[in-house]
XYZ file of C-alpha atoms in Angstrom:
569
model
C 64.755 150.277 45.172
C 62.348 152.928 43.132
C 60.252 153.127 45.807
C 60.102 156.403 47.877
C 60.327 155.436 52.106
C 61.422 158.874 52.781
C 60.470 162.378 51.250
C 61.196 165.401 52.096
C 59.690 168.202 49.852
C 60.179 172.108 50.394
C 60.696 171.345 54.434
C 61.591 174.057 56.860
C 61.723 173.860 60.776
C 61.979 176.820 63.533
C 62.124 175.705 67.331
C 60.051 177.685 68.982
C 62.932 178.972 71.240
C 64.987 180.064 68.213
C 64.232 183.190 65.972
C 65.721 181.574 62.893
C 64.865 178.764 60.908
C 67.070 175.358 61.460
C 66.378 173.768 58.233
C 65.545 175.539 55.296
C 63.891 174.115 52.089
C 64.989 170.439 52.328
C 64.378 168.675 49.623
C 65.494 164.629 50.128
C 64.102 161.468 48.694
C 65.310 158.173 50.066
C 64.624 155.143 48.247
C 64.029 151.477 49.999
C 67.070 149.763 49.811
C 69.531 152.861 49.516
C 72.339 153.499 52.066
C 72.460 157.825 52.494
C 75.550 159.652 54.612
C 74.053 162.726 55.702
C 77.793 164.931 56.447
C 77.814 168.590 56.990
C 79.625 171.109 59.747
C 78.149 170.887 63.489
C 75.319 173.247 64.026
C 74.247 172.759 60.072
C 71.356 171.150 60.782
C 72.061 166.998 60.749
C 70.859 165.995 64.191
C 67.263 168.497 63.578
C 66.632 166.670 60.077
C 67.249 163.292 62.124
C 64.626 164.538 64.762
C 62.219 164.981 61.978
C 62.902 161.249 60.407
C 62.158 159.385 63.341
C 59.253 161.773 64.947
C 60.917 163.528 67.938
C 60.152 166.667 65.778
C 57.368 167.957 66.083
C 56.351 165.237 69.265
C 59.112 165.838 71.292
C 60.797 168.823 70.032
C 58.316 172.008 69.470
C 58.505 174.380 66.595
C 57.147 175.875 63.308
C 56.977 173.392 59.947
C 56.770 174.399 56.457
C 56.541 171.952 53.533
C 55.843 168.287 54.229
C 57.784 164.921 55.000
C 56.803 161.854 54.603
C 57.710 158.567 55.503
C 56.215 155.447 53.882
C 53.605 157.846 51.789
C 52.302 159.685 55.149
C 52.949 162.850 56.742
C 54.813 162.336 59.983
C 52.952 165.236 61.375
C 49.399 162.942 60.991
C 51.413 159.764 62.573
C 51.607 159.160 66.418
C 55.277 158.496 67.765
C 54.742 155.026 67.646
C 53.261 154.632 64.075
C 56.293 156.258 63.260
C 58.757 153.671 65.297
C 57.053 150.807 63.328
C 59.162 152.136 60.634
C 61.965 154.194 61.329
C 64.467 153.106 63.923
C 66.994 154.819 65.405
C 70.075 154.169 67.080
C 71.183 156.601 69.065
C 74.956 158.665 69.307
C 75.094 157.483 72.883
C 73.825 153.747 73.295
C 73.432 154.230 77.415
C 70.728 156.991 76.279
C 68.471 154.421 74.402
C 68.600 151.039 76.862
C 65.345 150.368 78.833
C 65.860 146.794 80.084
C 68.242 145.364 82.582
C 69.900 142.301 80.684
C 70.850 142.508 77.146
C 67.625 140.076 76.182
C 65.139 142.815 77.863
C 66.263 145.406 76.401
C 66.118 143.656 72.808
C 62.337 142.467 73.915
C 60.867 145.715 75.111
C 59.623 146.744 71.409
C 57.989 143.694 71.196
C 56.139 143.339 75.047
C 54.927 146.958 73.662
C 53.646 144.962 70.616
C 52.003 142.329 72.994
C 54.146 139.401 71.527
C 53.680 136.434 73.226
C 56.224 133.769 73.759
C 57.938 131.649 72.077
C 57.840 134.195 69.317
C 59.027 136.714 71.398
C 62.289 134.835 72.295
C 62.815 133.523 69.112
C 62.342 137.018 67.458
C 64.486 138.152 70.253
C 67.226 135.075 69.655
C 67.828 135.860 65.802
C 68.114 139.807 65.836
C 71.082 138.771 68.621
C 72.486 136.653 65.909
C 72.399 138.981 63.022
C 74.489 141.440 65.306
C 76.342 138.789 66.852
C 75.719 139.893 70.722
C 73.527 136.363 71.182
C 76.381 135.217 73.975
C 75.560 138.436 75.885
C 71.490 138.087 76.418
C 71.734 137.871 80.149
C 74.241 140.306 80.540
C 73.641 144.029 81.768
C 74.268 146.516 79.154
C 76.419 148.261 81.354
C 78.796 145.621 81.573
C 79.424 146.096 77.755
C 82.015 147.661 75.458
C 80.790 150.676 73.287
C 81.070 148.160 70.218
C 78.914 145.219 71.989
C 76.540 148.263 73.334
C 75.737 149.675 69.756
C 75.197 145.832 68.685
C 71.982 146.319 71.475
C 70.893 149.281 70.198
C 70.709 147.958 66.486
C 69.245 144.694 67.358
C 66.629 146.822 69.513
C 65.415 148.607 66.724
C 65.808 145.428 64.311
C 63.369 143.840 66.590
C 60.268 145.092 64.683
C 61.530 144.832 61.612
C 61.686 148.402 60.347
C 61.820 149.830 56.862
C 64.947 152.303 57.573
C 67.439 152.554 59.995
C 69.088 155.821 61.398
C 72.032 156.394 62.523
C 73.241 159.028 64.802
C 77.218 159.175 64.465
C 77.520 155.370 65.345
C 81.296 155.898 65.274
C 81.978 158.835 67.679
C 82.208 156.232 70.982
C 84.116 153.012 69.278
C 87.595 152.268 68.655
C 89.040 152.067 64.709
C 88.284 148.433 64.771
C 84.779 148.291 66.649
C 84.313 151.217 64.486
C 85.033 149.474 61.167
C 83.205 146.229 62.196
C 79.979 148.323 63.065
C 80.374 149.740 59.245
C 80.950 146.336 58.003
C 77.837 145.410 60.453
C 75.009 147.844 59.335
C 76.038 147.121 55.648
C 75.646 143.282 56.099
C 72.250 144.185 57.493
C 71.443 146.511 55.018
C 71.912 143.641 52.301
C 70.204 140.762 54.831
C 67.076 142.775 55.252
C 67.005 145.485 52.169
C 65.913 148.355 54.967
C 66.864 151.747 53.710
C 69.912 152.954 55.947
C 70.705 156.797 56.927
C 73.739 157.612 58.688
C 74.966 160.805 60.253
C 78.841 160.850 60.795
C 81.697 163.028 60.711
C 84.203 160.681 59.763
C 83.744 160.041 56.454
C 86.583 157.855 55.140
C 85.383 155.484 58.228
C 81.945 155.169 56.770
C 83.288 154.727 52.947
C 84.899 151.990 54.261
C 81.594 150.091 53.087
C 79.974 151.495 49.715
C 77.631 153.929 50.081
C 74.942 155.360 47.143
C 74.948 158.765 48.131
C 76.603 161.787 50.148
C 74.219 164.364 51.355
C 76.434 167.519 52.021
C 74.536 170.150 54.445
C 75.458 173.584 55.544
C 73.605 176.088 57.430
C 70.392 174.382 57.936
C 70.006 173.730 53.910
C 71.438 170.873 51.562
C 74.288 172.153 49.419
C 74.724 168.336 47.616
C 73.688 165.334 47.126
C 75.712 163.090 45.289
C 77.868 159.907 44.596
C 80.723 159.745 47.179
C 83.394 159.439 44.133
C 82.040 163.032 42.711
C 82.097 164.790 46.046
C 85.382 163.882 46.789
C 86.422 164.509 42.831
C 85.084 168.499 44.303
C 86.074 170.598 47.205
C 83.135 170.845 48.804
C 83.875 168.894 51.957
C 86.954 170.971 52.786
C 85.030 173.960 52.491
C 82.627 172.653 54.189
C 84.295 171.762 57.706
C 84.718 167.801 56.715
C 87.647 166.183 56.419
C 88.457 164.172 53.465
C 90.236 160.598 53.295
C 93.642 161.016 54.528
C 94.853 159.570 51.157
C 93.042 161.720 48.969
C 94.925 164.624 50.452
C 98.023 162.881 50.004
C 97.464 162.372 46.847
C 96.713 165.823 46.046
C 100.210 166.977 48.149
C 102.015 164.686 45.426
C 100.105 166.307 42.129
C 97.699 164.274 41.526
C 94.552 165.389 40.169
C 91.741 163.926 41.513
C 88.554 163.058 39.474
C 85.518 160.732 39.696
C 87.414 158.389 37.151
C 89.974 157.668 39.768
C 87.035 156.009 42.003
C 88.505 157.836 44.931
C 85.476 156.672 47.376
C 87.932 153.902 48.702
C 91.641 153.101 48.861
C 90.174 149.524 47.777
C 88.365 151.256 45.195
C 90.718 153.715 43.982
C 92.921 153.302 40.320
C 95.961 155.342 39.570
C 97.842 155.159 36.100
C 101.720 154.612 36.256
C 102.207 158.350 35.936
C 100.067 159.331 38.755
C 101.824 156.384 41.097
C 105.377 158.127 40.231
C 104.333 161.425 41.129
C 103.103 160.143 44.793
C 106.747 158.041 44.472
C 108.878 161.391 43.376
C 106.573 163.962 46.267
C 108.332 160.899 49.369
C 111.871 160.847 47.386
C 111.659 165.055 48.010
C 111.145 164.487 51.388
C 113.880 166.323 54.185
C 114.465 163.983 56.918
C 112.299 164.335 60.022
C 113.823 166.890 62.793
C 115.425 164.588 65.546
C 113.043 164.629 68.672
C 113.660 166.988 71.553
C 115.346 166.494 74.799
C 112.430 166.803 77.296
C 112.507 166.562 81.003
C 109.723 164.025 82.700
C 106.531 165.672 84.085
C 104.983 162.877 84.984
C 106.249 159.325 86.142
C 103.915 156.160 86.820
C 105.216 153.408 87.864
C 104.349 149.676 87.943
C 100.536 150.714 88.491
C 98.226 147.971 89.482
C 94.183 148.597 89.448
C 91.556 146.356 89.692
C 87.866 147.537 90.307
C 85.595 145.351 92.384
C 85.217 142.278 90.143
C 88.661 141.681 90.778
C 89.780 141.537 87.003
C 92.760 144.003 86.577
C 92.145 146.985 84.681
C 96.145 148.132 84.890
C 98.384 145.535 85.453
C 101.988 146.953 86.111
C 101.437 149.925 83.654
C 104.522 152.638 83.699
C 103.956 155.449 81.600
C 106.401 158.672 81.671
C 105.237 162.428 79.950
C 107.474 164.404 79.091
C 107.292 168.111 80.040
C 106.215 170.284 76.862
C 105.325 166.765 74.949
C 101.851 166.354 73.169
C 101.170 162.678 73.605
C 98.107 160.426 72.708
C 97.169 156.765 74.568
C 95.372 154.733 72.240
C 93.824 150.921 72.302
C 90.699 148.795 72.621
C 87.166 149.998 74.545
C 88.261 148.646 77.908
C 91.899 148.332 77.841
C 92.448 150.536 80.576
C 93.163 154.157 79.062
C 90.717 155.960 80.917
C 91.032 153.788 84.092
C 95.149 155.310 83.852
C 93.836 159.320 83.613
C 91.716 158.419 86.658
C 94.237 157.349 88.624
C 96.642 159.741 87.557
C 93.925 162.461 88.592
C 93.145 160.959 91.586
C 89.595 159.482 90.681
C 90.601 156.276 91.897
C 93.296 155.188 93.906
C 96.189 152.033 92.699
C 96.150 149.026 94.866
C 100.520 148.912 93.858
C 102.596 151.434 92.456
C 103.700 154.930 92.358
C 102.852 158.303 90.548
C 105.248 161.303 90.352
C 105.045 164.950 89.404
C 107.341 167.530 88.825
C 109.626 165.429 90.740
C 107.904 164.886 93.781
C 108.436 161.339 95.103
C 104.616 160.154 95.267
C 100.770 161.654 94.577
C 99.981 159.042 96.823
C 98.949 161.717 99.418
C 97.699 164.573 97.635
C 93.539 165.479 97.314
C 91.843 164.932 93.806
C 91.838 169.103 94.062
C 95.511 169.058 94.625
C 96.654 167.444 91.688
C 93.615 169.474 90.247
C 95.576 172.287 90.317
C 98.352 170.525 88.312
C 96.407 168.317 85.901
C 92.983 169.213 84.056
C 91.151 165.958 82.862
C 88.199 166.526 80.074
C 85.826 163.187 80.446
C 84.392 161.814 77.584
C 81.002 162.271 78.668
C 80.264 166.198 78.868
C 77.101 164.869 80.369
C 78.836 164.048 83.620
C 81.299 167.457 83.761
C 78.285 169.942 83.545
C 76.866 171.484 86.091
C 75.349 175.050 85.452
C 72.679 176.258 83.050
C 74.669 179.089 81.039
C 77.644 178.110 79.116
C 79.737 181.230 80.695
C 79.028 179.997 83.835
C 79.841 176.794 83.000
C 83.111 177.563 81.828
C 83.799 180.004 84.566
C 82.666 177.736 87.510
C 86.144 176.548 88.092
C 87.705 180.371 88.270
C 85.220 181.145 90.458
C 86.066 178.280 92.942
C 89.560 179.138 92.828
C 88.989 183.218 93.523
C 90.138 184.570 90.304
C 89.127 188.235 89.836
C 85.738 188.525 87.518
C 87.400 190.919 85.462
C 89.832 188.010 84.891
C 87.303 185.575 84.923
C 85.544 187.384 82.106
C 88.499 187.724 79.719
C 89.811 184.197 79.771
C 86.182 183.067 79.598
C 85.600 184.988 76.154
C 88.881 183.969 75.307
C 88.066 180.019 75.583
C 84.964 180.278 74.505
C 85.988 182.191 70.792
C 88.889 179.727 70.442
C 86.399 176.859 70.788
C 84.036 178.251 68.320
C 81.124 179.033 71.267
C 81.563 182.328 71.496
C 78.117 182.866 69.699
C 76.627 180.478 71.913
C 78.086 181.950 74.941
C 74.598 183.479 76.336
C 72.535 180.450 75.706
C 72.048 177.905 78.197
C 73.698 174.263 77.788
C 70.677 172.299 77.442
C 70.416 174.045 74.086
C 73.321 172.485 72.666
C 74.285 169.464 70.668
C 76.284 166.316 72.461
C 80.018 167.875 70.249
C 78.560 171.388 71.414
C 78.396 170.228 75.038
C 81.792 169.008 74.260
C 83.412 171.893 73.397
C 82.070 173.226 76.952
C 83.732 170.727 79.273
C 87.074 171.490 77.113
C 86.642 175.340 77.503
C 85.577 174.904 80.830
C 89.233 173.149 81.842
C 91.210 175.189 79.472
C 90.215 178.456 81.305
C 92.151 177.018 84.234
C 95.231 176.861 82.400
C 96.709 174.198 84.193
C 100.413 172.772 83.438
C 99.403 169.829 81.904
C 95.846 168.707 80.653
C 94.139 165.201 79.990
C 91.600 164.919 76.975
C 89.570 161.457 76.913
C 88.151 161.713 72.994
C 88.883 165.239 72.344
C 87.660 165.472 69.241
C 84.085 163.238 69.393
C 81.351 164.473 67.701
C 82.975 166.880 66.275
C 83.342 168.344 62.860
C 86.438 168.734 60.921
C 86.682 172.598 61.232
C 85.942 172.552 65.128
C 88.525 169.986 65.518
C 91.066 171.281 64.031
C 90.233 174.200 66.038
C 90.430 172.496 69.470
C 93.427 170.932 68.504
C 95.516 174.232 66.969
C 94.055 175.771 70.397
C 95.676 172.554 71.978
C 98.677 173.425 69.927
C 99.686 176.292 70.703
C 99.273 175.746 75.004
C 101.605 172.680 74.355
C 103.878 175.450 72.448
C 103.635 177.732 75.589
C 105.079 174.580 77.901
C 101.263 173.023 78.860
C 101.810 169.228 78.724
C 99.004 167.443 76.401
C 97.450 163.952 76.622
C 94.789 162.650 74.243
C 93.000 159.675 75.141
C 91.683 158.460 71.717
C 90.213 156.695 69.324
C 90.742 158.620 66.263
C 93.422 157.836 64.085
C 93.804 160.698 61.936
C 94.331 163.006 65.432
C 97.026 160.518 66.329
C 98.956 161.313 62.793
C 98.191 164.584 62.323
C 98.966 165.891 66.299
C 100.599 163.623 68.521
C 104.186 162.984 68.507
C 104.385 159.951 70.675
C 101.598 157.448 70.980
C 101.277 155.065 73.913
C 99.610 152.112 73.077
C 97.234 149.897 75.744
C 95.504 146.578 75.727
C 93.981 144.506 78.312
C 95.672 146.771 80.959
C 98.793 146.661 79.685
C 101.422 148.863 77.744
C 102.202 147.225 74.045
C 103.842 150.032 72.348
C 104.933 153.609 72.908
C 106.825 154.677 69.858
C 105.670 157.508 66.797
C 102.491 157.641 65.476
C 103.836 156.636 61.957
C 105.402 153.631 63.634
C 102.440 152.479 65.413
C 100.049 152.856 62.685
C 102.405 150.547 60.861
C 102.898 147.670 63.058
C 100.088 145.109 62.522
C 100.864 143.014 65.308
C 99.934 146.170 67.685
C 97.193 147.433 65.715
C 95.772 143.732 65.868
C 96.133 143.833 69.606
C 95.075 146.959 70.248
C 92.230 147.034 68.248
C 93.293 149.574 66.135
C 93.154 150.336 61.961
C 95.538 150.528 59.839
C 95.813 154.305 58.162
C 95.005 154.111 54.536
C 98.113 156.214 54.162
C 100.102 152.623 54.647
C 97.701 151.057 51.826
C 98.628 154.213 49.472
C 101.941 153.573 49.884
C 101.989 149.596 48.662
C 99.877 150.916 45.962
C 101.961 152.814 44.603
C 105.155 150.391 45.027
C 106.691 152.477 48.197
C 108.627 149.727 50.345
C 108.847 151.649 53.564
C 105.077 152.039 54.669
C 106.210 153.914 57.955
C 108.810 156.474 56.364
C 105.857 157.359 53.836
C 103.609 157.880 56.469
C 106.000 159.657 58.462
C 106.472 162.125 55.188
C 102.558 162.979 55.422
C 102.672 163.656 58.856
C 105.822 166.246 59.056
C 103.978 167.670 55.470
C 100.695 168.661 57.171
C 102.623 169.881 60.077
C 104.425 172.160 57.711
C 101.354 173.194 56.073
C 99.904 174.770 59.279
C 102.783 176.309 60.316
């Protein structure tokens, strides 16, 4: 555990197309054995200081070093690539980005055909990192048949392969649902203990990753480290508010009731956490205050599906009788499993694919059935979850513009509602650089400002709010906000929980192609038998309340949610 794997001493990095500096004086030590969080804004720095761990800077990724880092004792500058890969491994944000093979049992192997293993100690070496991630049923399948959970289990059981000395982690959360999301935590912290590897990970949501202990926070801002310390004295501080991150939903309840929080509390963890009587009747007294919630509005239907039936060509139904209504003015989130159809529903509402049974209408119209993907373009804007596979010009104005431009709008016009998007969306700095130049939430932001510009009456998000910080999603979704206040219809397709409380006022719940629930978010969040189906997690907001001897779980989570809605207002 004393042991230095990682050292990072006086470090500084410039790419060579930037005029600034990226990182600035980093000083880091990692220890064998330790599990790190690296947390900070996007654009601070995370993903660069990554690069430099693992050896895409400086082999990949060109620039100007000061100081030194070291990994295992060596400069990483004196390594080769590979050297480097025999003891950092990485798994990547998105998993389709790192596979190489074509079954599941390939792609595990290829580090160690590099190596020259021969068999049978390739396949057994091959056999028990599949066990340790539990993915051995899968060897002979094709990654791309996978879930995002089962596809990050390939990744880490790649990289566990050669038996590295640390493991990095590049937001392993942004792609999974709660539950995947909370078994891959549980996952590379069983791992962590099996094998004693050091483990880095770089995430945004934080109270996901506490969910398994953690010995340190490293806080970054601007390209420099502004802390690094124990997770119970960083949220006991305000740093991470400051700082763009959001903190565990119950911590901020507890501060809304009064309570003061300090390191003695253990406030890492609602499992971890101790409040005194007192402190448990001030959270009791702050729900007793509570007004009752505003009865919801009278809304006509925008959209009507009905009875949808899908199946793609392996004949296993994606939708099976689905019916789904959105009501004009509404914001609304679908939620579920990976795979449980959510994204297979936007498509066909959009036109992307076509139901085998069933109907779809708009604004009253009696069926889409006949209308071009461009036709209901004009009505409905869908954001992918990939911004890989939305982009298609080099310049981020232009990108953003393209679909103006198709559609004749006036450059003067073109130009305002351009800068417009692009400041609300927190590019407007970036607006003269090409896309290539930005991160994976960056590129995100694009694809959003890109369909926003169109202003179209009612818009389709699938995972908003990935990759992205705390700060730059709460300003997509007050941006969100306030269209849905001027009459635009919203629909988040999501796998984040705290969006789901905080924004949506109705939640529509899939699995296995089916509808299970479309109530409030309080009272899905609530219901265990859903959340079990559906893959979901409970919100720690629920576990506050039975901590502190509130009965009704729902009408105390219900009480956060109207709070924080009368906070921003």
């Amino acid at each position: 555990m004393n042991e230095p794997l990682l050292e990072f001493r006086d470090f500084g990095f410039k790419y060579n197309a930037q005029s600034q500096p990226t990182l600035y004086d980093i000083n880091l030590t990692v220890r064998r054995g330790e599990k790190v969080l690296i947390a900070g804004p996007s654009g601070c720095g995370k993903s660069t200081l990554a690069h430099c761990v693992n050896g895409l800077i400086p082999f990949a990724y060109r620039g100007e070093i000061t100081g030194s880092v070291r990994v295992n004792g060596r400069e990483t500058r004196d390594l080769s690539l590979f050297e480097i890969s025999r003891t950092v491994g990485t798994v990547l944000q998105d998993s389709d980005g790192q596979f190489i093979g074509l079954t599941v049992a390939e792609d595990i192997a290829f580090a160690l055909e590099n190596d020259c293993v021969g068999e049978p100690a390739l396949h057994d070496r091959v056999r028990r990192a599949a066990q340790i991630v539990d993915i051995e049923s899968h060897l002979l399948h094709a990654p791309s048949d996978l879930s995002g959970g089962q596809k990050q289990r390939v990744a880490l059981a790649g990289v566990m392969v050669d038996d590295v000395d640390l493991l990095l982690f590049d937001e392993p959360l942004a792609n999974l649902d709660p539950a995947t999301g909370k078994a891959a935590i549980e996952l590379i912290d069983d791992i962590q203990k099996e094998t004693g590897a050091a483990v880095v990970i770089i995430e945004h949501r934080l109270e996901d990753v506490l969910h398994r202990d953690v010995d340190r926070v490293v806080l970054m801002r601007e390209g420099r480290i502004i802390a690094d310390m124990s997770p119970d004295r960083l949220l006991a501080g305000g740093l991470l508010t400051e700082n763009g991150i959001r903190e565990p939903l119950y911590v901020t309840a507890l501060k809304y009731a009064g309570v003061d929080i300090t390191s003695d509390l253990h406030p890492h963890s609602i499992r971890t956490l101790t409040l005194s009587e007192e402190e448990k009747e001030r959270v009791r007294a702050w729900f007793r205050a509570a007004p009752p919630s505003p009865p919801k509005p009278e809304r006509p239907v925008l959209l009507d599906a009905r009875d949808i039936r899908f199946s793609y060509d392996n004949g296993r139904p994606a939708l099976d009788g689905v019916s789904v209504q959105v009501e004009r003015g509404e914001l609304m989130a679908i939620v579920g499993r990976n795979g449980a159809g959510k994204s297979t529903f936007s498509k066909v509402v959009c036109g992307f694919e076509t139901q085998q049974e069933g109907t779809i209408a708009f604004l009253g119209a009696e069926d889409w059935a006949g209308l071009s993907i461009k036709e209901r373009a004009d009505h409905v804007g869908y954001v992918m979850q990939n911004p890989n596979q939305m982009i298609s010009k080099t310049m981020i104005a232009d990108e953003v513009g393209l679909g103006l431009r198709t559609r004749g709008v006036p450059e003067e016009e073109i130009a305002r509602r351009v800068e417009d998007t692009l400041r609300i969306c927190g590019l407007r700095p970036f607006r003269k650089w090409p896309v290539s130049a930005l991160s994976f939430g960056q590129k995100k932001r694009v694809t959003i400002a890109s369909i926003l510009a169109l202003e179209p009456e009612m818009i389709i998000l699938d995972e908003p709010t990935a990759g992205q910080d705390w700060r730059h999603y709460t300003d997509i979704m007050e941006f969100l906000r306030e269209l849905n206040r001027r009459g635009v219809t919203v629909v988040m397709i999501t796998h984040d929980m705290h969006l789901m409380l905080e924004y949506a006022e109705r939640a529509v719940v899939f699995s296995d192609g089916e509808v299970i629930a479309d109530d409030t978010s309080a009272a899905v969040l609530t219901d265990r038998e859903v959340i079990r189906r559906a893959n979901l997690r409970e919100t720690s907001l629920y576990d506050l309340a039975l901590l502190c001897g509130i009965g009704d779980g729902r009408a105390f989570v219900q009480r956060f949610i109207d709070y924080e809605r009368e906070a921003r207002a």
